[in-house]
Short mmCIF file of C-alpha atoms and ligand atoms in Angstrom, two decimals:
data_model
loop_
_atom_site.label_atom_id
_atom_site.label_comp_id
_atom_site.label_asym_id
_atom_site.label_seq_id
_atom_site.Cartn_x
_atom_site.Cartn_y
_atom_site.Cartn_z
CA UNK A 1 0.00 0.00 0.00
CA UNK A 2 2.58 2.22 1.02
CA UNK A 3 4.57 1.40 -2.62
CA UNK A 4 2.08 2.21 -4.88
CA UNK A 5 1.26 5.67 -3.07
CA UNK A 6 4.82 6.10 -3.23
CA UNK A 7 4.36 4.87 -6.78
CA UNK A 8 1.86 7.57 -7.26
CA UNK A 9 3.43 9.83 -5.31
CA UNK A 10 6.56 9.59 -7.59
CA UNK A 11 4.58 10.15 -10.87
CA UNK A 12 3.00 13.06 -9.18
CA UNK A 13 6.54 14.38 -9.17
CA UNK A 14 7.83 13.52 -12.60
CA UNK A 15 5.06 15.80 -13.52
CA UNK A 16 6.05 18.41 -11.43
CA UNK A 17 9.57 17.79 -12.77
CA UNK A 18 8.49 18.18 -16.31
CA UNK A 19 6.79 21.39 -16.03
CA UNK A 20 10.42 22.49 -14.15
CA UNK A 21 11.90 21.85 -17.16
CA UNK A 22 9.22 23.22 -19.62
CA UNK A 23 9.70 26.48 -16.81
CA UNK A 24 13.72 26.23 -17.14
CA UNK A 25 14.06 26.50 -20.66
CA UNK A 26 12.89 30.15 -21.15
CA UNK A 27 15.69 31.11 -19.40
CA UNK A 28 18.04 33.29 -20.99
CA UNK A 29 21.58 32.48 -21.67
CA UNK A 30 23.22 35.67 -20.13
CA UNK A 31 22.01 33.85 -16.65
CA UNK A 32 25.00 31.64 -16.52
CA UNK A 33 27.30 34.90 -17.05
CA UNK A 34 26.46 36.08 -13.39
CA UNK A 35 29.56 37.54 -11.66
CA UNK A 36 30.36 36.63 -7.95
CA UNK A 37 27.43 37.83 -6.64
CA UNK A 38 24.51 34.93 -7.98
CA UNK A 39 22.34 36.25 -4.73
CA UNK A 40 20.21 38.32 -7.16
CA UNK A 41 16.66 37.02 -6.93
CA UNK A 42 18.17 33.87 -7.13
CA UNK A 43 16.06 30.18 -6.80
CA UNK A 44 16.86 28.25 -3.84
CA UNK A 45 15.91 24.57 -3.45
CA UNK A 46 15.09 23.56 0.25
CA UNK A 47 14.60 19.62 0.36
CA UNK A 48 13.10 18.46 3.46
CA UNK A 49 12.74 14.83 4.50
CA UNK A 50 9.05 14.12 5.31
CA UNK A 51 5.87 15.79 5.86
CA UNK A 52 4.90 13.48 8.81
CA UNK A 53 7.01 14.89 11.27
CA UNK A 54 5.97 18.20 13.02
CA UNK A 55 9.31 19.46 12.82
CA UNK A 56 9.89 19.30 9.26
CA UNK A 57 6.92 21.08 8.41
CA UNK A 58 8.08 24.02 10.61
CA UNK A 59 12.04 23.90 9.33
CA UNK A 60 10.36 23.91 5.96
CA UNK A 61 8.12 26.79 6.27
CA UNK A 62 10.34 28.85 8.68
CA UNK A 63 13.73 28.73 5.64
CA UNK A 64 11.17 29.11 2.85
CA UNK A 65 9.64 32.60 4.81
CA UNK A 66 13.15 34.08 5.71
CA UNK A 67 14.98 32.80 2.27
CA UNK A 68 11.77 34.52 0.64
CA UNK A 69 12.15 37.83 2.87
CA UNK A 70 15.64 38.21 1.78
CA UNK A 71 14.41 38.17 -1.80
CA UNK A 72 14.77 34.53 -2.94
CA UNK A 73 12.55 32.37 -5.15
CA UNK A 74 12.74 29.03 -3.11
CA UNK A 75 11.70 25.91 -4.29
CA UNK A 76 10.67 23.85 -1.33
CA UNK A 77 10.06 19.93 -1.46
CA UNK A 78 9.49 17.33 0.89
CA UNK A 79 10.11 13.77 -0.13
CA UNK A 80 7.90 11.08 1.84
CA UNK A 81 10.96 9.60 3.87
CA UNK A 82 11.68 7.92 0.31
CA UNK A 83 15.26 8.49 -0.88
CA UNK A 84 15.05 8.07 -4.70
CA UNK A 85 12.08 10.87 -4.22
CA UNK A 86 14.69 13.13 -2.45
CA UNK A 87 17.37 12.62 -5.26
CA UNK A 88 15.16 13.18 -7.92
CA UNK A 89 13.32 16.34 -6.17
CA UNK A 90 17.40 17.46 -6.15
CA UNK A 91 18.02 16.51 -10.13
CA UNK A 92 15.08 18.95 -10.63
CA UNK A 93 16.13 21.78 -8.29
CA UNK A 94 19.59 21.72 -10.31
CA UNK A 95 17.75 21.52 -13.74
CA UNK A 96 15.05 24.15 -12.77
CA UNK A 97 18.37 26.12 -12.06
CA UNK A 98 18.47 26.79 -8.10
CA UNK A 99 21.57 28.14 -7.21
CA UNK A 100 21.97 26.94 -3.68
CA UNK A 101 20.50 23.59 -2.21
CA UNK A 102 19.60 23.81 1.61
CA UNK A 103 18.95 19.84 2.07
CA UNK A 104 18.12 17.86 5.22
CA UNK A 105 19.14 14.41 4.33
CA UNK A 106 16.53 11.39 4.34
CA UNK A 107 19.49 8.83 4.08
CA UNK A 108 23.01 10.71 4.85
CA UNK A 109 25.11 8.29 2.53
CA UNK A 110 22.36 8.76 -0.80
CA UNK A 111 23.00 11.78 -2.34
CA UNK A 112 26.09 11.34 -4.13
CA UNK A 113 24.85 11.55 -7.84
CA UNK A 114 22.73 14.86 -7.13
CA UNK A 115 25.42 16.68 -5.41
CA UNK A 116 28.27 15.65 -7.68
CA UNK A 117 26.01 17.66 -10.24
CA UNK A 118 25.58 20.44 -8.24
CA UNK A 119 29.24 20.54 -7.72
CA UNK A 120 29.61 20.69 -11.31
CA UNK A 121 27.38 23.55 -11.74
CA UNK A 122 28.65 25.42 -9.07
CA UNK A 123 25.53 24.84 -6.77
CA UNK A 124 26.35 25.89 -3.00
CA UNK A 125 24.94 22.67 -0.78
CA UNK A 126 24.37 24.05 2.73
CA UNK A 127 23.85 20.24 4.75
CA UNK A 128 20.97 20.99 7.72
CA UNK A 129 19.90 19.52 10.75
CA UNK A 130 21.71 16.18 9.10
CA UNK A 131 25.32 15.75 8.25
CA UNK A 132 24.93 14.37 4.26
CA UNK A 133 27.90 11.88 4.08
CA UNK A 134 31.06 10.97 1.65
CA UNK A 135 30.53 13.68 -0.73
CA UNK A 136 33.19 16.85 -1.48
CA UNK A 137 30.00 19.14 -3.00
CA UNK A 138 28.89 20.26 1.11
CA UNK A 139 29.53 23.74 1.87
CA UNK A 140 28.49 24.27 5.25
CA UNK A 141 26.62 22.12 7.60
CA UNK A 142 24.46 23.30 10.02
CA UNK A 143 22.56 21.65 13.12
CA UNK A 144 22.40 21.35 16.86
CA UNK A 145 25.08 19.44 18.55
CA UNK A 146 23.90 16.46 18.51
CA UNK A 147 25.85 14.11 20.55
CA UNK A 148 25.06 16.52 23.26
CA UNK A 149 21.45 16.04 22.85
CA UNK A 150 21.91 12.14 23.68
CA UNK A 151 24.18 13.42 26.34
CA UNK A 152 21.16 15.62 27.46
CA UNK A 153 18.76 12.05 27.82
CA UNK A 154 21.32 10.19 29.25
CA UNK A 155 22.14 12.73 32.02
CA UNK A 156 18.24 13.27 32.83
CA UNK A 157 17.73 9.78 33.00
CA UNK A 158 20.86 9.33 35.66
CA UNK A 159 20.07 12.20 37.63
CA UNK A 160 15.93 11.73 37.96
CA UNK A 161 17.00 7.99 38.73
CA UNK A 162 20.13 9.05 40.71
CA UNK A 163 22.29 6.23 39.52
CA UNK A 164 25.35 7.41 41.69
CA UNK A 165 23.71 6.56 44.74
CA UNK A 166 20.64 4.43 44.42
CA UNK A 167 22.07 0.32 44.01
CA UNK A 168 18.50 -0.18 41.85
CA UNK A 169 18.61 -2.38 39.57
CA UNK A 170 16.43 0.02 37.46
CA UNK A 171 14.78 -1.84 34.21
CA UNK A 172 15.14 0.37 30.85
CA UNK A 173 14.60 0.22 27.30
CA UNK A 174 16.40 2.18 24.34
CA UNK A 175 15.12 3.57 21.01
CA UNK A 176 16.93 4.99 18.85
CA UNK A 177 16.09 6.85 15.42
CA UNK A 178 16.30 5.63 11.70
CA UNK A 179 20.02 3.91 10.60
CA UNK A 180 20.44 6.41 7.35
CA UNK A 181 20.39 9.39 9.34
CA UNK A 182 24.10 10.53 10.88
CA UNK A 183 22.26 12.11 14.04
CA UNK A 184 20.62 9.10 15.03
CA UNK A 185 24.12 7.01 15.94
CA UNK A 186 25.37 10.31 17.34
CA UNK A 187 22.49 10.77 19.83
CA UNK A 188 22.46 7.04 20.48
CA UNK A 189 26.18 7.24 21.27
CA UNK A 190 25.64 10.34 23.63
CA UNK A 191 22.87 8.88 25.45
CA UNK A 192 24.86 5.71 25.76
CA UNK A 193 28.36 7.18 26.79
CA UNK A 194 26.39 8.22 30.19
CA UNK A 195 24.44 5.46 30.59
CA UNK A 196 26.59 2.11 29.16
CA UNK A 197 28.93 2.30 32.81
CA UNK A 198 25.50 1.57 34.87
CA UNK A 199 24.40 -0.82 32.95
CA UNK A 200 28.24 -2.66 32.85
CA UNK A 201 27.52 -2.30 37.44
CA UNK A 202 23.45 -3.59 36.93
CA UNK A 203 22.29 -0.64 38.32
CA UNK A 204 20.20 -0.37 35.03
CA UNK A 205 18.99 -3.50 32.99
CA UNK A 206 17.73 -3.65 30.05
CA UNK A 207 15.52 -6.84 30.28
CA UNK A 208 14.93 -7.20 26.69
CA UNK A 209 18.75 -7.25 25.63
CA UNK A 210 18.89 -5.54 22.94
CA UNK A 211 21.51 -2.97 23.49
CA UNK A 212 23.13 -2.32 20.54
CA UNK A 213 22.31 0.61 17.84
CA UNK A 214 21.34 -2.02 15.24
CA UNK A 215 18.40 -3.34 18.03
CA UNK A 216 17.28 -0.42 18.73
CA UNK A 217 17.31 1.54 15.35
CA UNK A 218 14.04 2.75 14.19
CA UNK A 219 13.35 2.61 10.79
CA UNK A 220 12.11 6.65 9.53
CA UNK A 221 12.10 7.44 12.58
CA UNK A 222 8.19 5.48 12.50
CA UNK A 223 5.82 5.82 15.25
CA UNK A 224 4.15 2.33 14.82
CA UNK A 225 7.23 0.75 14.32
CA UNK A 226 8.09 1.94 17.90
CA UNK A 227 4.74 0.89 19.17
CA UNK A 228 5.17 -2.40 17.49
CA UNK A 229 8.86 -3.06 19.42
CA UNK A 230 7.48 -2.04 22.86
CA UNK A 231 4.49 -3.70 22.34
CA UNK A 232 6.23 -6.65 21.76
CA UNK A 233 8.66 -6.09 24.59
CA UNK A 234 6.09 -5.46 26.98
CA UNK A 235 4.69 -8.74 26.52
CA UNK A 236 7.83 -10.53 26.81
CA UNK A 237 9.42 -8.52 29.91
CA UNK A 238 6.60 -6.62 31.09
CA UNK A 239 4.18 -8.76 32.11
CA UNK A 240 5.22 -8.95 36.00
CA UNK A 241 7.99 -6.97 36.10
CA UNK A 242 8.41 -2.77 36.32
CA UNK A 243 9.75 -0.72 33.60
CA UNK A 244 11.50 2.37 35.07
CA UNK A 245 12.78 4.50 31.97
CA UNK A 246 12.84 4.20 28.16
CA UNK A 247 15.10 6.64 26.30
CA UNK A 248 13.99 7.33 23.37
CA UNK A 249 15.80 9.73 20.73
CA UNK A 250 13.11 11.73 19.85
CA UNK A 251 9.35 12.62 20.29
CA UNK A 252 8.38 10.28 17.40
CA UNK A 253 9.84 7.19 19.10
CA UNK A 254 8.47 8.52 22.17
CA UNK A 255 4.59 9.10 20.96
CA UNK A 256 4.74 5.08 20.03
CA UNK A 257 6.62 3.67 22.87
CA UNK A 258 4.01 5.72 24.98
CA UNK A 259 0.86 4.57 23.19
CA UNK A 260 2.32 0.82 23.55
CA UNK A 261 2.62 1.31 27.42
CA UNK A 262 -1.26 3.08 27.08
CA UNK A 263 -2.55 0.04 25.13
CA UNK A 264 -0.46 -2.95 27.05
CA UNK A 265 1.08 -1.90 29.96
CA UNK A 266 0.02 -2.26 33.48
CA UNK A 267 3.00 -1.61 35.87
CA UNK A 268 4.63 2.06 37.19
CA UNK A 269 4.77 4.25 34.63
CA UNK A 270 8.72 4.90 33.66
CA UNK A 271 10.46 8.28 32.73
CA UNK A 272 10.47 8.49 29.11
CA UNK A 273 12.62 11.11 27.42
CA UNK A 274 12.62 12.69 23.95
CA UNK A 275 13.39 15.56 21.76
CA UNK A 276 11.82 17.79 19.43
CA UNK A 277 8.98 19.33 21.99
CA UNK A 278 6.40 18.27 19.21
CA UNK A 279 2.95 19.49 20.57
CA UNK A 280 1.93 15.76 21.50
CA UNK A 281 4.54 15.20 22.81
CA UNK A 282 4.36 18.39 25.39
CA UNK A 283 0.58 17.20 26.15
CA UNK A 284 2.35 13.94 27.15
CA UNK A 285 4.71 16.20 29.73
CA UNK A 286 2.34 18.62 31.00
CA UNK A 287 0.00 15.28 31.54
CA UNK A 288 3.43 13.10 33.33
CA UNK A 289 3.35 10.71 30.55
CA UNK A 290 6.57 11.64 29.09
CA UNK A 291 9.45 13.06 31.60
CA UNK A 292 11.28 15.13 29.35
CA UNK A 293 12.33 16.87 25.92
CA UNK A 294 14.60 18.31 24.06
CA UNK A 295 14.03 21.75 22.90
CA UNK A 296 15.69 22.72 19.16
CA UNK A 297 14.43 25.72 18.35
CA UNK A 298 13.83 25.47 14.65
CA UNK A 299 13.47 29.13 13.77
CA UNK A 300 17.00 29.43 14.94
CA UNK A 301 17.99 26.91 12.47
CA UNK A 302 16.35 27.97 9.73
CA UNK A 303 17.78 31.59 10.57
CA UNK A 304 21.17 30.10 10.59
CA UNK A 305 20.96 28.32 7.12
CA UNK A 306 19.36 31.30 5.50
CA UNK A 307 22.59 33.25 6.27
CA UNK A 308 24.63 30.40 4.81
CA UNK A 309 22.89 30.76 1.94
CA UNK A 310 23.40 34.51 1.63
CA UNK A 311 26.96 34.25 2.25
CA UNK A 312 27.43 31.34 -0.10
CA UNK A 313 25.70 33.35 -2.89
CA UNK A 314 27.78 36.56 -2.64
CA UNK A 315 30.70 34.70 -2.67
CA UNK A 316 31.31 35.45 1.42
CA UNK A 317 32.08 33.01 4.05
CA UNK A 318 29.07 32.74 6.85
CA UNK A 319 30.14 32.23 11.03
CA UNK A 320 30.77 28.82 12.00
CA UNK A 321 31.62 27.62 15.52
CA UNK A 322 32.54 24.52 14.89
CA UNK A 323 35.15 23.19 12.25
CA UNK A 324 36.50 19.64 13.28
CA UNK A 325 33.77 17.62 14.40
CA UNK A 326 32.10 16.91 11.22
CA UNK A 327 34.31 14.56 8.79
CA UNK A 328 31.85 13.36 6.24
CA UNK A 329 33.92 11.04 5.27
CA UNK A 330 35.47 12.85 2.59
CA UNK A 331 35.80 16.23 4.13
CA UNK A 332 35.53 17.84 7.47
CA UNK A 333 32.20 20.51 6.94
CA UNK A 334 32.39 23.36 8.87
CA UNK A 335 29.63 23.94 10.78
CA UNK A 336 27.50 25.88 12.78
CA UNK A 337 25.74 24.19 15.81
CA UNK A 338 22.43 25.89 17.36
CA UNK A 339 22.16 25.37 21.10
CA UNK A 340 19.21 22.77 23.18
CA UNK A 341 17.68 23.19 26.01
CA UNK A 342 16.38 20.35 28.51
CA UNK A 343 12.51 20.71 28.98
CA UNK A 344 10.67 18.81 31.62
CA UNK A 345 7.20 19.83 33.13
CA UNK A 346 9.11 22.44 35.46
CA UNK A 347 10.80 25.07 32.64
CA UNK A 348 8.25 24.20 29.29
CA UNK A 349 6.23 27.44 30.12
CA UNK A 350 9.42 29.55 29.92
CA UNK A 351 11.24 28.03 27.28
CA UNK A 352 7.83 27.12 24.87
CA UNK A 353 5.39 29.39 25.33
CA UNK A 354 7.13 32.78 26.86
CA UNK A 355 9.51 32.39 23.88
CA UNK A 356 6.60 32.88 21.84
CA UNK A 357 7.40 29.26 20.51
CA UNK A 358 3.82 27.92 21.14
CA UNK A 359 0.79 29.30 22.20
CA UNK A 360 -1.07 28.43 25.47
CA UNK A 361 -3.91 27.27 23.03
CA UNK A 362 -1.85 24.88 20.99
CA UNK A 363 -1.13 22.79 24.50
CA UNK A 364 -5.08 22.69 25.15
C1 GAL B 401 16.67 13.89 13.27
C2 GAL B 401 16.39 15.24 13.83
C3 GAL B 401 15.45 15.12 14.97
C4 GAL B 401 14.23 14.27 14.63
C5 GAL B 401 14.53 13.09 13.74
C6 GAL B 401 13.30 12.50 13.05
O1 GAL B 401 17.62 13.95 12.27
O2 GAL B 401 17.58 15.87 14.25
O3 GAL B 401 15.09 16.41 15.39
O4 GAL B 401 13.25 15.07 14.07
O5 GAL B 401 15.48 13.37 12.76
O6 GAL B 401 12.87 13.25 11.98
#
């Protein structure tokens, strides 16, 4: 089911792509003789990775305003979690003649093909939220640090349980987000660089045994297929036996291992921690069924990788903070990383709503 609407989905687009062209070929020819500056009511193509996320939509709409405010035309896609979508939503962006790609990668390692074209025509490739991997075409990356986000869980999740001093043994489970994305081993490996040396002593155990990234990966980042995993570990673990805390990576993990404990679990509820502060996800805090998130703010982010863009375009270098962390493989990207902020049910007033983030109403 999911094929053929990708099917249809993907004819949908070759449509779209057509008319690109059809649009592309009035240009004139004195376009490609642009000097250094190419910022000039340029086209910029902003590929995002899927509609179903709350986040995305936001990123999306928050670049395409502020790229649009500077005087841009922007092209902005989204591409259904499906990669081959993504690269050909990129093949058009180049043909339709964007001059700067702002792309947050479905599957980091995919893109090669697209991206050696753009190097080729000289297209700037600002990388966001996701490092895109093994490629020399990346200008600039930008995101939030996000081995410090895991770092974040971890540390909530030893403190709230204090793990220094309490001999437990506390039972948790781990989620972690979809394999192709580069954040998702790097939060993973955060979270786990706190919490690994308890679970070495068995103050925390983790009664299903699956430990390791490749257990706990899940695929797009899927609600259901979190639901589906707890749901099955409840019944296997759960049955007589207390879960105390699940960390999940983010709020979409989250929202499914929390309507698995809703539908099939009976014991104390356990701390559950995520990231993105998507509104149900901050219904689940306010309400105690999720202990904490991780606030990115994504107007930051998009204001970030807007001013990459106008540097890249008039041929000036943009403010990083960062430029040794992120080897792709074949280069290190320099980058800019946003700061988080912790969020429990104590601070989300101040940091969502006061900051203008939210309003009351969208909690309700
Ligand atoms: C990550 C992103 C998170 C989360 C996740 C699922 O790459 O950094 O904020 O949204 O993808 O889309």
């Amino acid at each position: 089911m999911k094929n053929r609407f990708k099917k249809i989905a993907a004819l949908g687009l070759v449509a779209v792509m057509t008319l690109g062209l059809v649009g592309c070929g009035s240009k004139s020819s004195s376009d490609s003789d642009k000097d250094k500056d190419k910022s000039d009511k340029a086209k910029v193509g902003v590929s995002m990775p899927t509609k179903d996320l709350q986040r995305w939509n936001q990123d999306g709409s928050n670049i395409k305003k502020q790229l649009e405010k500077a005087g841009y035309t922007v092209d902005l896609q989204y591409a259904n979690n499906d990669v081959n979508t993504q690269v050909s939503q990129l093949e058009n962006m180049l043909s339709s003649g964007c001059k700067a790609l702002v792309i947050a990668a479905i599957d980091g390692e995919s893109l090669g093909t697209p991206l050696a074209t753009a190097k080729e025509q000289d297209v700037k490739v600002i990388a966001y939220d996701r490092l895109i991997r093994n490629t020399d075409a990346v200008s600039y990356y930008t995101s939030f640090d996000n081995y410090k986000v895991g770092q974040a869980q971890g540390t909530y999740l030893k403190d709230t349980l204090k793990l220094d001093t309490e001999k437990g043994p506390f039972n948790i489970e781990l989620f972690a987000g979809d394999p192709g994305d580069n954040n998702a081993q790097l939060f993973f490996n955060g979270a786990m660089d706190v919490l690994q040396p308890y679970i070495d002593k068995g103050v925390l155990v983790v009664q299903s045994k699956q430990t390791k990234f490749a257990q706990v990966a899940t695929a797009d980042w899927n609600t259901e297929k979190a639901q589906s995993r707890m749901e099955a570990i409840i019944s296997s673990d759960y049955a007589d036996k207390d879960l105390d805390a699940v960390m999940c990576s983010n709020d979409s993990t989250a929202l499914g291992v929390e309507n698995a404990l809703a539908s099939a679990y009976k014991g104390k509820y356990p701390l559950i921690t995520g990231q993105d502060c998507d509104i149900a996800n901050v219904k689940n805090l306010v309400k105690d069924k999720q202990a904490m998130d991780i606030f990115k703010d994504t107007r930051v982010l998009a204001d970030q990788a807007v001013k990459m863009v106008n540097a890249v375009l008039k041929g000036e270098e943009p403010e990083v903070n960062d430029t040794k962390t992120y080897n792709n493989g074949k280069m290190v990207v320099p980058s800019y990383l946003c700061d988080i902020v912790t969020v429990s049910k104590d601070n989300y007033q101040k940091v969502l709503i006061d900051s203008g983030y939210y309003k009351e109403a969208d909690l309700k």
